[in-house]
PDB file of C-alpha atoms in Angstrom:
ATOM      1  CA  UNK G  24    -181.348 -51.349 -14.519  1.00  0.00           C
ATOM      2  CA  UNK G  25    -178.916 -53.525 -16.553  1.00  0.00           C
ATOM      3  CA  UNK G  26    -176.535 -52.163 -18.476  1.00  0.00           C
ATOM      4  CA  UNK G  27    -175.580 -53.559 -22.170  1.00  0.00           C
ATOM      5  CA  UNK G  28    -172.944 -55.857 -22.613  1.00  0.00           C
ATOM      6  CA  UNK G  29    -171.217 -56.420 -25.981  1.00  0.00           C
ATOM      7  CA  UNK G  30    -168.917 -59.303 -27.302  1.00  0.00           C
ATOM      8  CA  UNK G  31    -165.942 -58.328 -25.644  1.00  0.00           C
ATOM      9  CA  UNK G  32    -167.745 -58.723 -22.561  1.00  0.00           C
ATOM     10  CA  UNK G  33    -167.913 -62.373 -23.351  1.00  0.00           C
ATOM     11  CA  UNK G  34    -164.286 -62.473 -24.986  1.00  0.00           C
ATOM     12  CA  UNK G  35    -162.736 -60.867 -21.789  1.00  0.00           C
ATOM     13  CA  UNK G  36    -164.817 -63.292 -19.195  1.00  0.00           C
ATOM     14  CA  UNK G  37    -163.563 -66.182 -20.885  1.00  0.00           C
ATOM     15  CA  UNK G  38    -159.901 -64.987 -20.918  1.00  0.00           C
ATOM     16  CA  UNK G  39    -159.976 -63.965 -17.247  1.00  0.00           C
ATOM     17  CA  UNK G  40    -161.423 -67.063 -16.320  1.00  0.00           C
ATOM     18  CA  UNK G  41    -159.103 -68.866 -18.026  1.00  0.00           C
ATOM     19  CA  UNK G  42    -155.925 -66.855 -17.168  1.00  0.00           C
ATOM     20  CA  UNK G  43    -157.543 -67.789 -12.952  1.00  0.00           C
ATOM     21  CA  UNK G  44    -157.719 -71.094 -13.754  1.00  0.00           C
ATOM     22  CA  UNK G  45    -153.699 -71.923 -15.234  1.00  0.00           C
ATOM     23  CA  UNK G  46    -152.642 -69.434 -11.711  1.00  0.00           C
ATOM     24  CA  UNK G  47    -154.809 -71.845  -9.874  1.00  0.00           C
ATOM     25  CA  UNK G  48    -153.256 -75.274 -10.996  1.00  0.00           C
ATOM     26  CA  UNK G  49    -149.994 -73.832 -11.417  1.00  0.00           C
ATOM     27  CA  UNK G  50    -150.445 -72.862  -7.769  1.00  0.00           C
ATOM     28  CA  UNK G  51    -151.664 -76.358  -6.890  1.00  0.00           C
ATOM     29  CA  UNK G  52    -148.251 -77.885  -8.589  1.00  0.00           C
ATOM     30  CA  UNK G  53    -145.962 -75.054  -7.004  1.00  0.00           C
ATOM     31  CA  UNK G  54    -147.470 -75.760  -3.635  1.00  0.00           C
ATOM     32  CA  UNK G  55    -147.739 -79.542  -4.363  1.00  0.00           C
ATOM     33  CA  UNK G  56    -144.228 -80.173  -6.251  1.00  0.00           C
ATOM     34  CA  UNK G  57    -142.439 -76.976  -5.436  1.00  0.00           C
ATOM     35  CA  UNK G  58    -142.125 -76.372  -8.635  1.00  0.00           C
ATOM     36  CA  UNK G  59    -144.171 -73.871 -11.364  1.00  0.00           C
ATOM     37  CA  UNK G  60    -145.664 -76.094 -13.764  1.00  0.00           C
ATOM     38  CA  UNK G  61    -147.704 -74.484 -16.810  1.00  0.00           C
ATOM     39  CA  UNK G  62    -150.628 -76.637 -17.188  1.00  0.00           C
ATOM     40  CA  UNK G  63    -152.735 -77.483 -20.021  1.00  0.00           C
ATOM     41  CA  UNK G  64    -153.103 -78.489 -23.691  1.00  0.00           C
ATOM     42  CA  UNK G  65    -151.712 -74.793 -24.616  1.00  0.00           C
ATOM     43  CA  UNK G  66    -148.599 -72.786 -24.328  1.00  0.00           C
ATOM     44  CA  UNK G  67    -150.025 -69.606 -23.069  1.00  0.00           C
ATOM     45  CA  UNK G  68    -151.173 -68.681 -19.688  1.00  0.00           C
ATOM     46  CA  UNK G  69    -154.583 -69.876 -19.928  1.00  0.00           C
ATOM     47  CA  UNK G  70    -156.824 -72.869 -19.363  1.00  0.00           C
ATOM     48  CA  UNK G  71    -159.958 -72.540 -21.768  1.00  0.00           C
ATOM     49  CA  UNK G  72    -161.689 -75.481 -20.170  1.00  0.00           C
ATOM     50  CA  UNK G  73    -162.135 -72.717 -17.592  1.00  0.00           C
ATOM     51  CA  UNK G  74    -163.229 -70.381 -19.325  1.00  0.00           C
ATOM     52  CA  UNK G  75    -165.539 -72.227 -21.605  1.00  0.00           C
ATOM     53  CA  UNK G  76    -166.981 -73.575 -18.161  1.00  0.00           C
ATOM     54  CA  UNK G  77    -167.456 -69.718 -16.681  1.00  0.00           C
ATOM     55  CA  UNK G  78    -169.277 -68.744 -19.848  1.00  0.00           C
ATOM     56  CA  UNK G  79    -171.830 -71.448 -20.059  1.00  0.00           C
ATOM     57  CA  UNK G  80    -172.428 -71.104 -16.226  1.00  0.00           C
ATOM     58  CA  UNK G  81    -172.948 -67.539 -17.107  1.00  0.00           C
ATOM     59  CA  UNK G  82    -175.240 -67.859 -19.336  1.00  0.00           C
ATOM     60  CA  UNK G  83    -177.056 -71.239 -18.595  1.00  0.00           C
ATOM     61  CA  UNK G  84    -177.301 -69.616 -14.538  1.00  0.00           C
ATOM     62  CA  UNK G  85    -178.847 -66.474 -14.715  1.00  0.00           C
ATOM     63  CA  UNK G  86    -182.375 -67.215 -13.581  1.00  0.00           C
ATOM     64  CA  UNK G  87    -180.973 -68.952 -10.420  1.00  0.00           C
ATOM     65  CA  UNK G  88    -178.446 -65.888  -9.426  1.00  0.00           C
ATOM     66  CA  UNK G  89    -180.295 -65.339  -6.281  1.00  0.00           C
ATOM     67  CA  UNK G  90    -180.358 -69.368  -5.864  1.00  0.00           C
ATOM     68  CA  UNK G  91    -177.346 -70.629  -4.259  1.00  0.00           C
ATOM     69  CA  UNK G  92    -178.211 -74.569  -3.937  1.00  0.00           C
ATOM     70  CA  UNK G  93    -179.114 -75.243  -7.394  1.00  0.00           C
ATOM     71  CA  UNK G  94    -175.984 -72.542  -8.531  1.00  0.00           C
ATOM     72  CA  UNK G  95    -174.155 -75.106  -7.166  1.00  0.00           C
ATOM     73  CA  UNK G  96    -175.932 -78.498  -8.020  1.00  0.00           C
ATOM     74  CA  UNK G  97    -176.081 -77.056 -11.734  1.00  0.00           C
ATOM     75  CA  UNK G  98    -171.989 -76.011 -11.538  1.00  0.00           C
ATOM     76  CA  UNK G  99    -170.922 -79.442 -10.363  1.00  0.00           C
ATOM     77  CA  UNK G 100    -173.083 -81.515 -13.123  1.00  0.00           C
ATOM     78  CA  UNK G 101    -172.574 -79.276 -15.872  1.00  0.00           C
ATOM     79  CA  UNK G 102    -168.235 -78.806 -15.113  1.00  0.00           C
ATOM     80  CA  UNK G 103    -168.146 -82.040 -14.619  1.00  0.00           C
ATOM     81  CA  UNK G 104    -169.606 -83.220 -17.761  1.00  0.00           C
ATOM     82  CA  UNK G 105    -167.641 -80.623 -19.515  1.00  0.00           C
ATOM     83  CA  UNK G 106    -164.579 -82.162 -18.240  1.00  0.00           C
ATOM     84  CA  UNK G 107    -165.094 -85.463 -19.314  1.00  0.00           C
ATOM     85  CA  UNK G 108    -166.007 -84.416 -22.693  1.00  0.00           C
ATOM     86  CA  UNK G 109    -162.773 -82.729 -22.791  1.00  0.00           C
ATOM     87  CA  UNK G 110    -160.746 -85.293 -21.327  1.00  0.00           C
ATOM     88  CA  UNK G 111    -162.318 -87.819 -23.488  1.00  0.00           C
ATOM     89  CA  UNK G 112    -161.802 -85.833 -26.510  1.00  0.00           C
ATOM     90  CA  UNK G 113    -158.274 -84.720 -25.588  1.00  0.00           C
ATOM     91  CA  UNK G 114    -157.125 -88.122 -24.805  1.00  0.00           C
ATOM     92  CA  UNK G 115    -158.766 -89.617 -28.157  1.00  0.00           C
ATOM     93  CA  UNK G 116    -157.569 -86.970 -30.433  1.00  0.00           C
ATOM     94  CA  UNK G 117    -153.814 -86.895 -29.389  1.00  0.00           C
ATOM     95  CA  UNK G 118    -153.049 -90.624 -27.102  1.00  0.00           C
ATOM     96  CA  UNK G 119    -152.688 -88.438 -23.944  1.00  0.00           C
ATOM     97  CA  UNK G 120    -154.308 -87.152 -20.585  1.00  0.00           C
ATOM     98  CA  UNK G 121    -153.814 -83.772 -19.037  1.00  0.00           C
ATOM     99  CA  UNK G 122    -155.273 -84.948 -15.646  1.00  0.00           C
ATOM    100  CA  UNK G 123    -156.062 -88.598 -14.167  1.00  0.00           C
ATOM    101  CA  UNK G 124    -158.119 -88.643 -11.347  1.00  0.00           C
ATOM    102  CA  UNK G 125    -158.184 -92.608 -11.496  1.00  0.00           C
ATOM    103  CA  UNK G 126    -156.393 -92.770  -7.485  1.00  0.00           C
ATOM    104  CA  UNK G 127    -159.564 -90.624  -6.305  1.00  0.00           C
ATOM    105  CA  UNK G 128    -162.852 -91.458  -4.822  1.00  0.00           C
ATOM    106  CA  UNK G 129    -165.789 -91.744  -7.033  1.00  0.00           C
ATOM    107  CA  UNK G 130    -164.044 -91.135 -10.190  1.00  0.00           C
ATOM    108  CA  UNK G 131    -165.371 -92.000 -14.147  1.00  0.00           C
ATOM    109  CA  UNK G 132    -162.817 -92.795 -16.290  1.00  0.00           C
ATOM    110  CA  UNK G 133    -159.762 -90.948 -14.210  1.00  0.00           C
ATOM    111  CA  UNK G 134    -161.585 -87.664 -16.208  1.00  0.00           C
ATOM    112  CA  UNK G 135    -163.735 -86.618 -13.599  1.00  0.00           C
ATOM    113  CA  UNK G 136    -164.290 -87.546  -9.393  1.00  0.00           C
ATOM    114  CA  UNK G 137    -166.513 -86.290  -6.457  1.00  0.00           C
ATOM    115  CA  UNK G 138    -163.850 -83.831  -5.115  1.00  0.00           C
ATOM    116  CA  UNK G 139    -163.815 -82.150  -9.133  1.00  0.00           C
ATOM    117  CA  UNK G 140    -167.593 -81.922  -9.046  1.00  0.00           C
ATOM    118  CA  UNK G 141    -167.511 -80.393  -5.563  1.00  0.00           C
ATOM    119  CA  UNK G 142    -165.340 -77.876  -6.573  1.00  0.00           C
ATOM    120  CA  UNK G 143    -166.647 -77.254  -9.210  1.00  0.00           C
ATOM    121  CA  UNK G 144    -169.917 -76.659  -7.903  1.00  0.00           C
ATOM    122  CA  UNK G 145    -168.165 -74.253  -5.377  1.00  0.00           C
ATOM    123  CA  UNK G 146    -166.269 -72.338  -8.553  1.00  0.00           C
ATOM    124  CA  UNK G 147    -169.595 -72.240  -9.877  1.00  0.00           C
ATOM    125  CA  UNK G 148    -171.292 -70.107  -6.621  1.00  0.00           C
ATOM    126  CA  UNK G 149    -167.797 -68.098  -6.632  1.00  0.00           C
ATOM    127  CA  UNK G 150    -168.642 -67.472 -10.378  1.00  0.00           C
ATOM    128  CA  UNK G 151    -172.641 -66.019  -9.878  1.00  0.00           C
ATOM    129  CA  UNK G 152    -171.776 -64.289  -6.553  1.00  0.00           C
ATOM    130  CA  UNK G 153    -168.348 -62.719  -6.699  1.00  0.00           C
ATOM    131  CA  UNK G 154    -166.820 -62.882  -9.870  1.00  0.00           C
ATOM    132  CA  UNK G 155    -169.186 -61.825 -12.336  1.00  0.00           C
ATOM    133  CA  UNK G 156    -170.871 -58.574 -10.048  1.00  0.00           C
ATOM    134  CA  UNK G 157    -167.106 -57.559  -9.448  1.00  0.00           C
ATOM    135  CA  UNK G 158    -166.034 -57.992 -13.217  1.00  0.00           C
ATOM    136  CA  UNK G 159    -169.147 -56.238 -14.661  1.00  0.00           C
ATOM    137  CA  UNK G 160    -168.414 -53.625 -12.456  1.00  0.00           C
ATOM    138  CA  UNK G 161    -164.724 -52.816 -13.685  1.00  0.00           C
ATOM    139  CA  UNK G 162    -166.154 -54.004 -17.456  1.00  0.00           C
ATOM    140  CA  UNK G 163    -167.935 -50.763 -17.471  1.00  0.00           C
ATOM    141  CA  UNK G 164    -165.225 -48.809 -16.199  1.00  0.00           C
ATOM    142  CA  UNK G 165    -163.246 -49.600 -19.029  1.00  0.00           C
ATOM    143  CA  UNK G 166    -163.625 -47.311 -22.373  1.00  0.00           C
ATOM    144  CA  UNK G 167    -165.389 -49.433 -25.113  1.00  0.00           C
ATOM    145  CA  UNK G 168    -161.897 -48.867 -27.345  1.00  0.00           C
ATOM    146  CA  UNK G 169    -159.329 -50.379 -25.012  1.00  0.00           C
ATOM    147  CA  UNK G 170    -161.966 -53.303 -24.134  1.00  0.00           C
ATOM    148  CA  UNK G 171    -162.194 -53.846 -27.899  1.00  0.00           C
ATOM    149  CA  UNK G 172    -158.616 -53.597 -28.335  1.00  0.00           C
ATOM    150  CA  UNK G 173    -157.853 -56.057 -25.330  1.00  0.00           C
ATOM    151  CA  UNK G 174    -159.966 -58.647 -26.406  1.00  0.00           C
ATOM    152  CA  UNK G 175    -159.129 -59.176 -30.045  1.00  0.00           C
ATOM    153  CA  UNK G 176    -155.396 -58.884 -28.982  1.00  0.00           C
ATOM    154  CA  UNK G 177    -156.232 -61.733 -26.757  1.00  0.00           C
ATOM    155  CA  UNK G 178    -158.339 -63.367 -29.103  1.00  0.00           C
ATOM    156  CA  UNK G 179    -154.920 -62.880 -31.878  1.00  0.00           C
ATOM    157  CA  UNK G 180    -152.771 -64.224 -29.544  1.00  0.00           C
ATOM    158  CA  UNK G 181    -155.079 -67.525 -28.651  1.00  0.00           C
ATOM    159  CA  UNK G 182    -155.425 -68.511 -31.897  1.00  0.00           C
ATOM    160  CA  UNK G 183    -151.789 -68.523 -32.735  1.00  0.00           C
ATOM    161  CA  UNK G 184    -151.446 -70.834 -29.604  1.00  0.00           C
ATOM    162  CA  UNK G 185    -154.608 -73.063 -30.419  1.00  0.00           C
ATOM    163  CA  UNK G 186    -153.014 -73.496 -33.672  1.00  0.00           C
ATOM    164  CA  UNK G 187    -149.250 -74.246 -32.960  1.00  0.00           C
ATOM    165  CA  UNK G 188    -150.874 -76.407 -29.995  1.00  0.00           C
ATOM    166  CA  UNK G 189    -153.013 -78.191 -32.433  1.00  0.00           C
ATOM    167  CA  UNK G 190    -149.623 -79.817 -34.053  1.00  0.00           C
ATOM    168  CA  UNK G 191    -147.637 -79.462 -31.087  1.00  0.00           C
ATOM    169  CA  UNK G 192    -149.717 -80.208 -27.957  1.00  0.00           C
ATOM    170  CA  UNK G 193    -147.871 -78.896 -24.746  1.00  0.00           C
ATOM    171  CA  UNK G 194    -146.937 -81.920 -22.645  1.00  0.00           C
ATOM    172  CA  UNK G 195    -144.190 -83.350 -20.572  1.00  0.00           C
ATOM    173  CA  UNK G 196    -143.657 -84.144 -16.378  1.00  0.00           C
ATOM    174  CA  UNK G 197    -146.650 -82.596 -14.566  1.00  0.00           C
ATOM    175  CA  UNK G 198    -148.770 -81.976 -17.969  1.00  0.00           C
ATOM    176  CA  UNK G 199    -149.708 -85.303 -19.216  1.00  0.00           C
ATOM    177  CA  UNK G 200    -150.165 -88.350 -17.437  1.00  0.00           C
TER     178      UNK G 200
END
């Protein structure tokens, strides 16, 4: 039986995936440059490209949870067009790019390649199979208040980034290309 999920479920998914995704790149850059660089359009520690991304796998995915090929098919096509809408739309709206991709194989527009899409699609089977059982798990563990409590705290906090980031877009070496 499944149990009920409520907004926060959503709200804390997103932020999770999104806190996983700035430790990944900024472990990319550490390991790359051997220095910590905090990635992204935003000051906080969060990418909400990735989380965006983990929600509408969620939801567009849940027929094919016991399917891993087209998981993964789905994943790469959808992340990937998500990407270039956001690099497109990033690059338009304030003159700069957060990633360039233009030095890899079978890229479009330096916003997206075939290794992106790849992982993507592989994020995407880590997302259905692992992440999401293990996370509803602990969701339910958690009493409704402090769930509640965490996720418009987080929420708080986000928009007072999204908004100071809106004038003042984070950039500089290793940010923006």
């Amino acid at each position: 039986m499944r149990k009920k999920v409520s907004f926060d479920y959503y709200v804390l998914l997103f932020f999770l995936v999104s806190f996983s995704g700035w430790v990944w790149e900024a472990g990319i850059y550490l390991v790359r440059e051997g220095r910590f660089v905090n990635r992204g359009i935003l000051l906080g520690p969060w990418l909400p490209i990735y989380g965006a991304g983990a929600l509408f796998l969620y939801l567009l995915l849940r027929p094919w949870k016991r399917r891993p090929f087209p998981v993964f098919l789905i994943s790469a096509a959808v992340c990937s067009l998500l990407e270039y809408l956001a690099g497109f739309f990033l690059e338009k709206t304030w003159g700069v790019r957060w990633w360039d991709y233009s030095g890899m194989f079978c890229n479009l527009d330096g916003h997206v390649c075939l290794m992106s899409a790849l992982l993507f699609g592989f994020g995407g089977l880590f997302l259905i199979f692992v992440l999401i059982p293990v996370y509803t798990g602990l969701y339910h563990k958690i009493p409704e208040k402090s769930r509640l409590t965490a996720a418009f705290l987080l929420l708080g906090i986000f928009v007072m980034d999204a908004a100071h980031s809106a004038d003042f877009p984070h950039s500089g070496r290793g940010i923006t290309y």
